[in-house]
GROMACS .gro file of C-alpha atoms in nm:
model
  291
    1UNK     CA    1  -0.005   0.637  -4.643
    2UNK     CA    2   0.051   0.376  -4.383
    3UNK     CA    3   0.225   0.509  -4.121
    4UNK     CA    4   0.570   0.493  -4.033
    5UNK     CA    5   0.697   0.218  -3.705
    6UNK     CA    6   0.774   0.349  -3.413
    7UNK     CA    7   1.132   0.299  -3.230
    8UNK     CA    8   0.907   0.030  -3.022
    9UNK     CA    9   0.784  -0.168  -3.335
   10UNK     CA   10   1.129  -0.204  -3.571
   11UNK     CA   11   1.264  -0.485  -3.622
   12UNK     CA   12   1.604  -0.537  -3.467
   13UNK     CA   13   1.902  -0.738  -3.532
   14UNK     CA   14   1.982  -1.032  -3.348
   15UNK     CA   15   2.172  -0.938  -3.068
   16UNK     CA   16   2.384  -1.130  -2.801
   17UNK     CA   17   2.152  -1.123  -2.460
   18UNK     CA   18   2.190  -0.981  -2.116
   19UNK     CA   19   2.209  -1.282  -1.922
   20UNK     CA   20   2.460  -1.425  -2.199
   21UNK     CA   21   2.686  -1.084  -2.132
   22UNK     CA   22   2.621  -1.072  -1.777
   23UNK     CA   23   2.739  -1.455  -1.764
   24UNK     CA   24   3.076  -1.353  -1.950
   25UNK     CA   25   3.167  -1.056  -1.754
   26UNK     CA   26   3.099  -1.254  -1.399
   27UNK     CA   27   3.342  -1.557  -1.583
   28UNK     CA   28   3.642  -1.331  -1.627
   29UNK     CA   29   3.598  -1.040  -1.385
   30UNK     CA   30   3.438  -1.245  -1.047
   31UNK     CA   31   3.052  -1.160  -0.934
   32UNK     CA   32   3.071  -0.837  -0.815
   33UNK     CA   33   2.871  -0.532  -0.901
   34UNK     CA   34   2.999  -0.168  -0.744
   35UNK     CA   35   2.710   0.012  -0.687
   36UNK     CA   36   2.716   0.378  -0.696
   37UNK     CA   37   2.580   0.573  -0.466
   38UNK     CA   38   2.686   0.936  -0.437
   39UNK     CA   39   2.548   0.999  -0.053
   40UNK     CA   40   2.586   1.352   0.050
   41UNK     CA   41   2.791   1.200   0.323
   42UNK     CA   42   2.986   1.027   0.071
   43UNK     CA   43   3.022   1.323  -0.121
   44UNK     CA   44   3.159   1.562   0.158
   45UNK     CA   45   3.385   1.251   0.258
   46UNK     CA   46   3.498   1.224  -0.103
   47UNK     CA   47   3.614   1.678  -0.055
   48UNK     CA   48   3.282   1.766  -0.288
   49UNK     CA   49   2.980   2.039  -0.311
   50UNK     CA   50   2.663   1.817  -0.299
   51UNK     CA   51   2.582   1.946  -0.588
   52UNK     CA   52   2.587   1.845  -0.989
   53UNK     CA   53   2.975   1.882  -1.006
   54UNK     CA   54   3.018   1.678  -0.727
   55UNK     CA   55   2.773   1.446  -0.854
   56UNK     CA   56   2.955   1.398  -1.182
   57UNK     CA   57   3.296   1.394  -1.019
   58UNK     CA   58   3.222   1.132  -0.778
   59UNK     CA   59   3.076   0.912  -1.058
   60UNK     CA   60   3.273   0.921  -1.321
   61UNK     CA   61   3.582   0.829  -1.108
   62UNK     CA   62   3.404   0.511  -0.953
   63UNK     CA   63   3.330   0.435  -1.314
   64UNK     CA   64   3.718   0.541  -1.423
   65UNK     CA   65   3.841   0.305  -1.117
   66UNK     CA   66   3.610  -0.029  -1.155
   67UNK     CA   67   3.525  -0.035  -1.508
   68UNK     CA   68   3.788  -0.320  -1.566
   69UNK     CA   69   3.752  -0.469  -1.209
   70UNK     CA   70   3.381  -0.556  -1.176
   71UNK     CA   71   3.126  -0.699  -1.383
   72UNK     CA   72   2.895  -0.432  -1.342
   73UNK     CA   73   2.836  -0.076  -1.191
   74UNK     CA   74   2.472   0.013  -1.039
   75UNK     CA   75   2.408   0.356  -1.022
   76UNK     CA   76   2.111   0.466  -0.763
   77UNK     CA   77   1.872   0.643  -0.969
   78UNK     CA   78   1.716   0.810  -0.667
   79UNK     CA   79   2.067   1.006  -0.549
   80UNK     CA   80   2.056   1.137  -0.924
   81UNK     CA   81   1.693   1.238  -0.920
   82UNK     CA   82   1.704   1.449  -0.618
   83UNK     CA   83   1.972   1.697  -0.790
   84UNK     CA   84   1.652   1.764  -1.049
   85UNK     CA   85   1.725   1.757  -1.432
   86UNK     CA   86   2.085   1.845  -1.376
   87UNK     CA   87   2.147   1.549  -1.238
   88UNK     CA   88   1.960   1.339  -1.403
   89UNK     CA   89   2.172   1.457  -1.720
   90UNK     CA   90   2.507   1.348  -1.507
   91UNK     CA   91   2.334   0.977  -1.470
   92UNK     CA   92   2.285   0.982  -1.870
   93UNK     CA   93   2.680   1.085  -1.850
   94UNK     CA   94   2.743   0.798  -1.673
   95UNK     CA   95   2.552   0.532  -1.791
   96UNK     CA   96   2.803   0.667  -2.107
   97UNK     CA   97   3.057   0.635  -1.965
   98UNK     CA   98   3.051   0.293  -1.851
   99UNK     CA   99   2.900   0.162  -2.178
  100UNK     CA  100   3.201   0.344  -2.288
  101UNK     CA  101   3.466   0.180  -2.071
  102UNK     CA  102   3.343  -0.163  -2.108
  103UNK     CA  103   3.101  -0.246  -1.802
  104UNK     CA  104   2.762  -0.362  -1.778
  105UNK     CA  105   2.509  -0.123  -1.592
  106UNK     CA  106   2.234  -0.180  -1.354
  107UNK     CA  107   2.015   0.136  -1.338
  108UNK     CA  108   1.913   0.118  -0.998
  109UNK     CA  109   1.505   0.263  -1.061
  110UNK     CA  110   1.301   0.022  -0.882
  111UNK     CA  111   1.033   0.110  -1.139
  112UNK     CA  112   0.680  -0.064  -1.142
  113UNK     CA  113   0.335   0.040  -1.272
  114UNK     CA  114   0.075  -0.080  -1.537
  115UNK     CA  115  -0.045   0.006  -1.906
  116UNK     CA  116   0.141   0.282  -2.109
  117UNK     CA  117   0.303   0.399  -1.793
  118UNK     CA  118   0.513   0.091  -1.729
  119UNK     CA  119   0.558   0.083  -2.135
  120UNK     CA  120   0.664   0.446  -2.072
  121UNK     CA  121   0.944   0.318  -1.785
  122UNK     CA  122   1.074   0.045  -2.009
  123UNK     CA  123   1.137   0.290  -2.295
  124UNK     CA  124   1.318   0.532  -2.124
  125UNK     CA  125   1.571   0.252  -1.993
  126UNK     CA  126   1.571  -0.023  -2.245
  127UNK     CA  127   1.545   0.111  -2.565
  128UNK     CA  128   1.845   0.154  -2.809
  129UNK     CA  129   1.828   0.537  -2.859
  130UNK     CA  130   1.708   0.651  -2.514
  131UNK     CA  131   1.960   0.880  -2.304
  132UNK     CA  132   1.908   0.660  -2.018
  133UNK     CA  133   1.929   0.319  -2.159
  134UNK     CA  134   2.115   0.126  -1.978
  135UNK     CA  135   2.230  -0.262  -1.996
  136UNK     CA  136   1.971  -0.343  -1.760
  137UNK     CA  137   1.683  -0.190  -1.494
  138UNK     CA  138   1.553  -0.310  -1.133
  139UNK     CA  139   1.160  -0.341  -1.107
  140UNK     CA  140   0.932  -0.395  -0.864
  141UNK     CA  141   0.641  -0.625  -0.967
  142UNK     CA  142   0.412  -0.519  -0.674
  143UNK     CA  143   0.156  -0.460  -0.869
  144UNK     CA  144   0.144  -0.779  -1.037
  145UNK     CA  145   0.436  -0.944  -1.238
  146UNK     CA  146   0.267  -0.944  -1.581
  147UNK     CA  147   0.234  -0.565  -1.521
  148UNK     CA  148   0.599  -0.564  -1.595
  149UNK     CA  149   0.508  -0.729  -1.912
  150UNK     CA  150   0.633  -0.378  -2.152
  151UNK     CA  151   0.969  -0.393  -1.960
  152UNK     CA  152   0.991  -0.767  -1.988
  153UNK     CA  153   0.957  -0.824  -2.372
  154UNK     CA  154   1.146  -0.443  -2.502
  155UNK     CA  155   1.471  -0.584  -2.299
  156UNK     CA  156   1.450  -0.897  -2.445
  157UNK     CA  157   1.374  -0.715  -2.780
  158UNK     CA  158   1.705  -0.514  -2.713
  159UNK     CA  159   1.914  -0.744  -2.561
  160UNK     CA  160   1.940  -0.540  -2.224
  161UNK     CA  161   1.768  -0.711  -1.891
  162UNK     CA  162   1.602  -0.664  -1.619
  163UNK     CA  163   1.635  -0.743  -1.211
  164UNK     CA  164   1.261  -0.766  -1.044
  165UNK     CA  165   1.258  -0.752  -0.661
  166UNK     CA  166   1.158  -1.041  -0.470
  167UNK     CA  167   1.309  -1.066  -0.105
  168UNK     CA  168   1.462  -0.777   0.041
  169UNK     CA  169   1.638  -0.709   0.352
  170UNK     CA  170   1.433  -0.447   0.465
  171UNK     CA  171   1.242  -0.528   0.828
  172UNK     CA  172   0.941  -0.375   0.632
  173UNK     CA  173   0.990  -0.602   0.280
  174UNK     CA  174   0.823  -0.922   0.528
  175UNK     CA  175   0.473  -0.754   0.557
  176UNK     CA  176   0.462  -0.811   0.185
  177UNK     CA  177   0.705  -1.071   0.038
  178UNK     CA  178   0.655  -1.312   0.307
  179UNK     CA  179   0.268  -1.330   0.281
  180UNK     CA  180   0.142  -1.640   0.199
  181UNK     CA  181   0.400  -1.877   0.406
  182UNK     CA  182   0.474  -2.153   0.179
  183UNK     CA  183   0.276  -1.994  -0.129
  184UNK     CA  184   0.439  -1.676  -0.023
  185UNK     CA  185   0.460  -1.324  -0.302
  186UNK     CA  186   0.825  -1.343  -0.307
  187UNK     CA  187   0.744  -1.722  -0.365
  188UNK     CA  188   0.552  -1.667  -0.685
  189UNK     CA  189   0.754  -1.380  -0.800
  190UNK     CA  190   1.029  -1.651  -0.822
  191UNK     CA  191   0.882  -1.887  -0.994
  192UNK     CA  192   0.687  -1.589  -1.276
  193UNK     CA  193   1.086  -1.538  -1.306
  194UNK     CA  194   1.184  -1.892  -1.399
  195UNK     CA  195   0.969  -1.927  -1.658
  196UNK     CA  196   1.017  -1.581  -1.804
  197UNK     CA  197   1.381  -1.664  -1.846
  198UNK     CA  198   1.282  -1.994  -2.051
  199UNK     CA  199   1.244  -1.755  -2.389
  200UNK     CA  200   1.644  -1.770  -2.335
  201UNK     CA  201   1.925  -1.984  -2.428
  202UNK     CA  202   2.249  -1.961  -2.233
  203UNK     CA  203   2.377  -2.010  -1.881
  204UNK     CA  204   2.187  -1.696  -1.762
  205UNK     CA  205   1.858  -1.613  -1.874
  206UNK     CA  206   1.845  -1.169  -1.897
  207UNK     CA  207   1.555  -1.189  -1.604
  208UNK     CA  208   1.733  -1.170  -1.265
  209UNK     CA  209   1.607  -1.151  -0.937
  210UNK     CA  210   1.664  -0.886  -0.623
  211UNK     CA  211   1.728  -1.072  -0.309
  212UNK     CA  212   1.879  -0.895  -0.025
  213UNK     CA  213   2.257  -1.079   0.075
  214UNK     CA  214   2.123  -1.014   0.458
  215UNK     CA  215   1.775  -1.176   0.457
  216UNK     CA  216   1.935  -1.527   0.667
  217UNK     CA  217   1.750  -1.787   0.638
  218UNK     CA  218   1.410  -1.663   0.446
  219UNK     CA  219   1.468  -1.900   0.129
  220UNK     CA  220   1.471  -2.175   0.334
  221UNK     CA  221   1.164  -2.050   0.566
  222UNK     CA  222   0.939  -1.954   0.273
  223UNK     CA  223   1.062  -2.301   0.110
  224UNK     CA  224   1.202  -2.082  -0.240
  225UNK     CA  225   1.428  -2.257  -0.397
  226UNK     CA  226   1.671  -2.006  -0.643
  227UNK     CA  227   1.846  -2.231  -0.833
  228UNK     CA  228   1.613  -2.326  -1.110
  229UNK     CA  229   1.532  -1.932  -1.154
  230UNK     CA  230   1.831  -1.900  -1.420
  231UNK     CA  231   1.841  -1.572  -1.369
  232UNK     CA  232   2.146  -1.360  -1.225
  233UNK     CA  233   2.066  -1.284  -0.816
  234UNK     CA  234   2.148  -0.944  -0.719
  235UNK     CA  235   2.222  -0.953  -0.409
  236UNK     CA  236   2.298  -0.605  -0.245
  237UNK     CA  237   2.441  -0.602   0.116
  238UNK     CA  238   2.758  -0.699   0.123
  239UNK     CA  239   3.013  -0.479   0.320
  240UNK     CA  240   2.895  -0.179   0.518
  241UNK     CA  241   2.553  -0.380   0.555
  242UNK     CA  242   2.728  -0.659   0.721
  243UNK     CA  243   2.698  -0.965   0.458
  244UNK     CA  244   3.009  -1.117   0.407
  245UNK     CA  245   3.130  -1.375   0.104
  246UNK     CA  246   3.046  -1.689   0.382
  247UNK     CA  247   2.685  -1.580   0.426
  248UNK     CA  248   2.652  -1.522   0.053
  249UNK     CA  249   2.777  -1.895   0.029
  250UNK     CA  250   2.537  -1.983   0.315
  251UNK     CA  251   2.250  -1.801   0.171
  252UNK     CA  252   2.196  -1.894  -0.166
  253UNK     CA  253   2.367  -2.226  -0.112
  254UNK     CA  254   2.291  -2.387  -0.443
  255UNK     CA  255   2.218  -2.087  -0.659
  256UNK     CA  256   2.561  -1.917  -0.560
  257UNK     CA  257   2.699  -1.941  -0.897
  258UNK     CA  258   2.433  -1.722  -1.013
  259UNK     CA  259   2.509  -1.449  -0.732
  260UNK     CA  260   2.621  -1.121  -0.856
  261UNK     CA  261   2.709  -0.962  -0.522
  262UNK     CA  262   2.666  -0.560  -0.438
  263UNK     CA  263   2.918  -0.399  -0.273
  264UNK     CA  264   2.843   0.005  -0.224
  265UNK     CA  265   2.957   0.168   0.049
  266UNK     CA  266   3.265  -0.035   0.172
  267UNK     CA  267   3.441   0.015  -0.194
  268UNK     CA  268   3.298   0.396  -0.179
  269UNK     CA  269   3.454   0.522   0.152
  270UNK     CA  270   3.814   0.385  -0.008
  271UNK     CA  271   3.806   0.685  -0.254
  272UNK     CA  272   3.799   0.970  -0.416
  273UNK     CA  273   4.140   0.850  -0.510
  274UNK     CA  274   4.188   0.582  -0.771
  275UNK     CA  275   4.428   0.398  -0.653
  276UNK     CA  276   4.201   0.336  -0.347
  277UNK     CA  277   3.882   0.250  -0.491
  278UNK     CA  278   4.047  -0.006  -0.715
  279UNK     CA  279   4.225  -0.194  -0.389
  280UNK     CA  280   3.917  -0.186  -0.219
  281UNK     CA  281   3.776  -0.360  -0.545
  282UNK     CA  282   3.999  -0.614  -0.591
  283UNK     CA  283   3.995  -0.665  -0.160
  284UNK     CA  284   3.626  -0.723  -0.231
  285UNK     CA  285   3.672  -0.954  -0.535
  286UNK     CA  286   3.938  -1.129  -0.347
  287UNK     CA  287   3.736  -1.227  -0.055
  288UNK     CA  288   3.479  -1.320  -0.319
  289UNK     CA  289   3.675  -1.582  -0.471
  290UNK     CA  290   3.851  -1.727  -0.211
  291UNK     CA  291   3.551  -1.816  -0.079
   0.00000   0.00000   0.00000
C-alpha cells in the first residue's frame, strides 16, 4: 500500500499570503509591531514572580492591550525558552491568543541551520497544525541563504512568512554583514531576498528582511538599496534603543513604506495596566504617522 502524505506533502488550499496580510494590517493599523519581551526586569517592574505565571500574565495582557492597535506582536522566543518547557507552553498560549484576537505574529527565533534540521525549524513554526505556528518566523541565513530553503517554500506553502536577518545594529553584526564592501553578505542577502519574493503577487512579497532602525548610514555605505526587496523591513530599535520615527524616515529613505517598525521596551515599561500599554501604543503609532 502506498503510503500515506505527510502534513509536509498535502496539498493545501489556496490561501491569502503573508506579505498580502501583513500589507493590510500596516494599511489600517500604521507600521508598528509591539514586541514582547518579558525581561525579568520587566517582569518585577510589571509586580510579577519571574516565573511561568508571570510569564503568561505579562503576555497575555500585552497581547489583550495591542491586539487592535498594532499590526503585529513579536514575541522573543529566547525569554520563553529559558523558563524550560513550561514556558515554552505559555509562548504556544500566546501565539493563541493573538491569532485569536486578530494580530499577526512574528516569532522572534532567529533560527538557521541546513538539511532536515532547518526542515525540522520550519515545521515547528510554519506548519498549519504545529503548537507553535505562528504567522511568521525570523531566520538567520548565516549559513547560506538557500539553507533556509525548507523554511522558505513551507511558509509560502502555508501562507505564513518569514523575516531573514541582514543588517543589524549590533557593534558585532559588522564583522560579518559588512564583509565584502560593495559586494558585502548583508548585500547579497538582500538581493537572495528580492528575488525570493518574486514567486508573489501583491504589494508585499511574505519574505521580509531584519535591518536594525539604529544602523545610520550602512545602506548607503554598503551601497544596498531596500526598495526593490518587496519585502516588509523589520526594523527593531525604536524607543528605548534610541531610533526615533525621523531616523526611520532617514534610514530607509525610499523603502519606508515597507518599514514595519519595533517598538519593545518603551510600550513595555507603560504597563502592566491596560490602559497604559494601549496610550503608549497609540503615542508610538502617533509619532509614526505624523512623521
Amino acid at each position: 500500500m502506498p503510503e500515506s502524505a505527510s502534513p509536509q506533502q498535502e496539498q493545501q488550499p489556496a490561501r491569502e499570503s503573508f506579505g498580502s496580510r501583513l500589507a493590510a494590517a500596516m494599511a489600517a493599523r500604521g507600521p508598528l509591531c509591539v514586541g514582547i519581551d518579558p525581561h525579568p526586569q520587566l517582569l518585577a517592574e510589571w509586580g510579577l514572580n519571574d516565573d511561568v505565571a508571570g510569564l503568561e500574565r505579562f503576555s497575555l495582557t500585552v497581547v489583550e492591550a495591542v491586539a487592535s492597535l498594532a499590526a503585529a506582536v513579536k514575541p522573543q522566543v529566547a525569554l520563553y525558552e529559558r523558563h524550560g518547557s513550561a514556558g515554552m507552553a505559555v509562548l504556544e498560549r500566546t501565539l493563541a491568543a493573538s491569532a485569536e484576537a486578530g494580530v499577526l505574529s512574528i516569532a522572534d527565533a532567529k533560527r538557521g541551520d541546513i538539511g532536515s534540521t532547518m526542515a525540522a525549524y520550519a515545521d515547528a513554526w510554519l506548519r498549519d497544525g504545529s503548537s507553535l505556528a505562528a504567522d511568521s518566523v525570523t531566520l538567520s541565513p548565516y549559513l547560506g541563504f538557500e539553507s533556509l530553503r525548507p523554511a522558505l517554500d513551507l511558509a509560502a506553502q502555508y501562507g505564513r512568512g518569514v523575516f531573514v536577518l541582514a543588517l543589524t545594529s549590533n557593534p558585532e553584526g559588522k564583522s560579518v554583514q559588512h564583509v565584502g564592501g560593495s559586494d558585502s553578505v548583508a548585500r547579497r542577502i538582500v538581493a537572495a531576498t528580492a528575488a525570493e519574493n518574486q514567486r508573489y503577487q501583491g504589494t508585499l512579497g511574505s519574505v521580509g528582511l531584519v535591518v536594525g532602525a539604529t544602523i545610520g548610514s550602512a545602506l548607503e555605505d554598503l551601497g544596498i538599496d531596500l526598495a526593490p526587496v518587496r519585502g516588509a523591513i523589520l526594523a527593531p530599535g525604536l524607543g528605548a534603543q534610541g531610533a526615533t520615527p525621523a531616523d526611520l524616515r532617514a534610514t530607509f529613505g525610499a523603502a519606508y513604506p515597507s518599514v514595519l517598525a519595533t517598538s519593545s521596551r518603551r510600550i513595555l515599561a507603560a504597563g502592566p495596566s491596560l490602559a497604559g500599554l494601549r496610550a503608549a501604543t497609540e503615542e508610538t503609532l502617533g509619532g509614526l504617522r505624523s512623521e
